[in-house]
Amino acid sequence: DGGITQSPKYLFRKEGQNVTLSCEQNLNHDAMYWYRQDPGQGLRLIYYSQIVNDFQKGDIAEGYSVSREKKESFPLTVTSAQKNPTAFYLCASRIGTGGSTDTQYFGPGTRLTVL
Amino acid sequence: AQKITQTQPGMFVQEKEAVTLDCTYDTSDPSYGLFWYKQPSSGEMIFLIYQGSYDQQNATEGRYSLNFQKARKSANLVISASQLGDSAMYFCATSNTGGFKTIFGAGTRLFVKA
């Protein structure tokens, strides 16, 4: 079945450590996205990528980094520079050629907790 | 800049009744899409329904329909015959056609009572 997978589902990190969240899709979508969601809040865009080897900062990119070496994969690294990384992280993808193809489809999310 | 406003932080509905979740949007783009997502307690964002700005008819998907009023810039979600499993957060979103960014509202939490 086609879809988006994120791993791990839960992640615990000590302060000062970098951690990488995985996002893989087999939908053949060009565009991929990372969002952060804090309790009771909406989604905030961290980074997005329109095509392989290209990505742009979203609204809250500080303390995060990404890569897009393959169409299927868009990993997110939460660095030690991110002051408050405890949150729920959602990855999404879409075709984005207009109309209903602009719909984003989401993975199940990773819940990151800093100890 | 695009903006989504959801003014209802929480809503209650009796099982089997219909409920309307409000959404107003602001955009200067002539062509755009409107989306609704459901987020149950598990956290996954589930796509429910899409409406294009040039679509003449309101979108429907099973028990979900989108009440699109372009002049008022509103895109309310109507859920008919509510079920206990409809209890969740609901997010309205918009994207300009072919654009790469989608703007989400703050969400409305729906509680379905037995």
mmCIF file of N, CA, C and O in Angstrom, chain A residues 7-43:
data_model
loop_
_atom_site.group_PDB
_atom_site.id
_atom_site.type_symbol
_atom_site.label_atom_id
_atom_site.label_comp_id
_atom_site.label_asym_id
_atom_site.label_seq_id
_atom_site.Cartn_x
_atom_site.Cartn_y
_atom_site.Cartn_z
ATOM 1 N N SER A 7 9.421 7.255 11.513
ATOM 2 C CA SER A 7 9.975 6.484 12.621
ATOM 3 C C SER A 7 11.025 7.315 13.343
ATOM 4 O O SER A 7 11.679 8.171 12.747
ATOM 5 N N PRO A 8 11.180 7.061 14.651
ATOM 6 C CA PRO A 8 10.335 6.186 15.461
ATOM 7 C C PRO A 8 9.016 6.878 15.823
ATOM 8 O O PRO A 8 8.838 8.063 15.542
ATOM 9 N N LYS A 9 8.122 6.156 16.465
ATOM 10 C CA LYS A 9 6.864 6.749 16.890
ATOM 11 C C LYS A 9 7.079 7.629 18.118
ATOM 12 O O LYS A 9 6.484 8.687 18.254
ATOM 13 N N TYR A 10 7.941 7.149 19.022
ATOM 14 C CA TYR A 10 8.305 7.920 20.206
ATOM 15 C C TYR A 10 9.826 8.021 20.259
ATOM 16 O O TYR A 10 10.528 7.052 19.968
ATOM 17 N N LEU A 11 10.318 9.181 20.661
ATOM 18 C CA LEU A 11 11.759 9.402 20.718
ATOM 19 C C LEU A 11 12.084 10.244 21.935
ATOM 20 O O LEU A 11 11.437 11.274 22.178
ATOM 21 N N PHE A 12 13.083 9.779 22.674
ATOM 22 C CA PHE A 12 13.512 10.516 23.852
ATOM 23 C C PHE A 12 14.951 10.978 23.631
ATOM 24 O O PHE A 12 15.784 10.218 23.155
ATOM 25 N N ARG A 13 15.203 12.194 23.995
ATOM 26 C CA ARG A 13 16.522 12.776 23.748
ATOM 27 C C ARG A 13 17.006 13.495 24.986
ATOM 28 O O ARG A 13 16.208 14.136 25.694
ATOM 29 N N LYS A 14 18.284 13.380 25.223
ATOM 30 C CA LYS A 14 18.881 14.163 26.303
ATOM 31 C C LYS A 14 19.232 15.539 25.773
ATOM 32 O O LYS A 14 19.515 15.711 24.581
ATOM 33 N N GLU A 15 19.239 16.493 26.643
ATOM 34 C CA GLU A 15 19.607 17.856 26.230
ATOM 35 C C GLU A 15 21.014 17.851 25.650
ATOM 36 O O GLU A 15 21.901 17.167 26.154
ATOM 37 N N GLY A 16 21.178 18.593 24.572
ATOM 38 C CA GLY A 16 22.494 18.687 23.956
ATOM 39 C C GLY A 16 22.747 17.672 22.861
ATOM 40 O O GLY A 16 23.783 17.722 22.193
ATOM 41 N N GLN A 17 21.815 16.737 22.666
ATOM 42 C CA GLN A 17 21.976 15.722 21.628
ATOM 43 C C GLN A 17 21.218 16.101 20.366
ATOM 44 O O GLN A 17 20.145 16.685 20.439
ATOM 45 N N ASN A 18 21.810 15.735 19.235
ATOM 46 C CA ASN A 18 21.067 15.832 17.972
ATOM 47 C C ASN A 18 20.303 14.525 17.755
ATOM 48 O O ASN A 18 20.789 13.447 18.127
ATOM 49 N N VAL A 19 19.121 14.621 17.180
ATOM 50 C CA VAL A 19 18.374 13.414 16.821
ATOM 51 C C VAL A 19 17.792 13.590 15.425
ATOM 52 O O VAL A 19 17.494 14.717 15.014
ATOM 53 N N THR A 20 17.645 12.466 14.717
ATOM 54 C CA THR A 20 17.102 12.514 13.358
ATOM 55 C C THR A 20 15.805 11.731 13.290
ATOM 56 O O THR A 20 15.745 10.576 13.716
ATOM 57 N N LEU A 21 14.782 12.376 12.743
ATOM 58 C CA LEU A 21 13.480 11.771 12.549
ATOM 59 C C LEU A 21 13.363 11.352 11.088
ATOM 60 O O LEU A 21 13.667 12.130 10.180
ATOM 61 N N SER A 22 12.881 10.135 10.890
ATOM 62 C CA SER A 22 12.801 9.593 9.550
ATOM 63 C C SER A 22 11.423 9.830 8.944
ATOM 64 O O SER A 22 10.405 9.764 9.642
ATOM 65 N N CYS A 23 11.386 10.105 7.642
ATOM 66 C CA CYS A 23 10.143 10.211 6.888
ATOM 67 C C CYS A 23 10.372 9.617 5.509
ATOM 68 O O CYS A 23 11.270 10.057 4.776
ATOM 69 N N GLU A 24 9.566 8.619 5.165
ATOM 70 C CA GLU A 24 9.667 7.953 3.868
ATOM 71 C C GLU A 24 8.281 7.883 3.236
ATOM 72 O O GLU A 24 7.301 7.603 3.920
ATOM 73 N N GLN A 25 8.236 8.114 1.909
ATOM 74 C CA GLN A 25 6.954 7.994 1.200
ATOM 75 C C GLN A 25 7.138 7.208 -0.092
ATOM 76 O O GLN A 25 8.181 7.309 -0.741
ATOM 77 N N ASN A 26 6.125 6.410 -0.411
ATOM 78 C CA ASN A 26 6.156 5.647 -1.668
ATOM 79 C C ASN A 26 4.994 6.047 -2.566
ATOM 80 O O ASN A 26 4.481 5.236 -3.331
ATOM 81 N N LEU A 27 4.584 7.297 -2.442
ATOM 82 C CA LEU A 27 3.468 7.833 -3.233
ATOM 83 C C LEU A 27 3.949 8.491 -4.517
ATOM 84 O O LEU A 27 3.134 8.994 -5.293
ATOM 85 N N ASN A 28 5.261 8.540 -4.709
ATOM 86 C CA ASN A 28 5.859 9.210 -5.868
ATOM 87 C C ASN A 28 5.537 10.703 -5.882
ATOM 88 O O ASN A 28 5.413 11.315 -6.954
ATOM 89 N N HIS A 29 5.416 11.291 -4.701
ATOM 90 C CA HIS A 29 5.157 12.725 -4.595
ATOM 91 C C HIS A 29 6.457 13.502 -4.679
ATOM 92 O O HIS A 29 7.482 13.092 -4.134
ATOM 93 N N ASP A 30 6.382 14.658 -5.336
ATOM 94 C CA ASP A 30 7.582 15.485 -5.442
ATOM 95 C C ASP A 30 7.849 16.301 -4.176
ATOM 96 O O ASP A 30 8.977 16.463 -3.763
ATOM 97 N N ALA A 31 6.786 16.854 -3.588
ATOM 98 C CA ALA A 31 6.960 17.772 -2.469
ATOM 99 C C ALA A 31 6.799 17.055 -1.133
ATOM 100 O O ALA A 31 5.925 16.191 -0.977
ATOM 101 N N MET A 32 7.653 17.430 -0.184
ATOM 102 C CA MET A 32 7.568 16.873 1.171
ATOM 103 C C MET A 32 7.716 17.992 2.185
ATOM 104 O O MET A 32 8.349 19.022 1.894
ATOM 105 N N TYR A 33 7.159 17.760 3.380
ATOM 106 C CA TYR A 33 7.045 18.809 4.394
ATOM 107 C C TYR A 33 7.306 18.250 5.794
ATOM 108 O O TYR A 33 7.006 17.089 6.069
ATOM 109 N N TRP A 34 7.814 19.126 6.664
ATOM 110 C CA TRP A 34 7.891 18.823 8.090
ATOM 111 C C TRP A 34 7.158 19.911 8.855
ATOM 112 O O TRP A 34 7.384 21.111 8.637
ATOM 113 N N TYR A 35 6.288 19.450 9.804
ATOM 114 C CA TYR A 35 5.553 20.359 10.674
ATOM 115 C C TYR A 35 5.837 20.001 12.127
ATOM 116 O O TYR A 35 6.080 18.848 12.472
ATOM 117 N N ARG A 36 5.692 21.018 12.938
ATOM 118 C CA ARG A 36 5.764 20.823 14.381
ATOM 119 C C ARG A 36 4.399 21.173 14.975
ATOM 120 O O ARG A 36 3.764 22.166 14.564
ATOM 121 N N GLN A 37 3.953 20.375 15.952
ATOM 122 C CA GLN A 37 2.684 20.647 16.620
ATOM 123 C C GLN A 37 2.908 20.565 18.123
ATOM 124 O O GLN A 37 3.343 19.546 18.651
ATOM 125 N N ASP A 38 2.603 21.642 18.814
ATOM 126 C CA ASP A 38 2.660 21.679 20.264
ATOM 127 C C ASP A 38 1.268 21.387 20.822
ATOM 128 O O ASP A 38 0.264 21.588 20.131
ATOM 129 N N PRO A 39 1.177 20.928 22.072
ATOM 130 C CA PRO A 39 -0.121 20.512 22.632
ATOM 131 C C PRO A 39 -1.205 21.576 22.475
ATOM 132 O O PRO A 39 -1.000 22.735 22.835
ATOM 133 N N GLY A 40 -2.349 21.169 21.923
ATOM 134 C CA GLY A 40 -3.480 22.059 21.758
ATOM 135 C C GLY A 40 -3.304 23.125 20.690
ATOM 136 O O GLY A 40 -4.129 24.046 20.600
ATOM 137 N N GLN A 41 -2.266 23.004 19.890
ATOM 138 C CA GLN A 41 -1.978 24.023 18.883
ATOM 139 C C GLN A 41 -2.152 23.467 17.472
ATOM 140 O O GLN A 41 -2.336 22.264 17.273
ATOM 141 N N GLY A 42 -2.046 24.394 16.512
ATOM 142 C CA GLY A 42 -2.084 23.985 15.119
ATOM 143 C C GLY A 42 -0.705 23.564 14.635
ATOM 144 O O GLY A 42 0.207 23.330 15.433
ATOM 145 N N LEU A 43 -0.564 23.461 13.311
ATOM 146 C CA LEU A 43 0.686 23.009 12.708
ATOM 147 C C LEU A 43 1.542 24.204 12.289
ATOM 148 O O LEU A 43 1.033 25.174 11.727
#
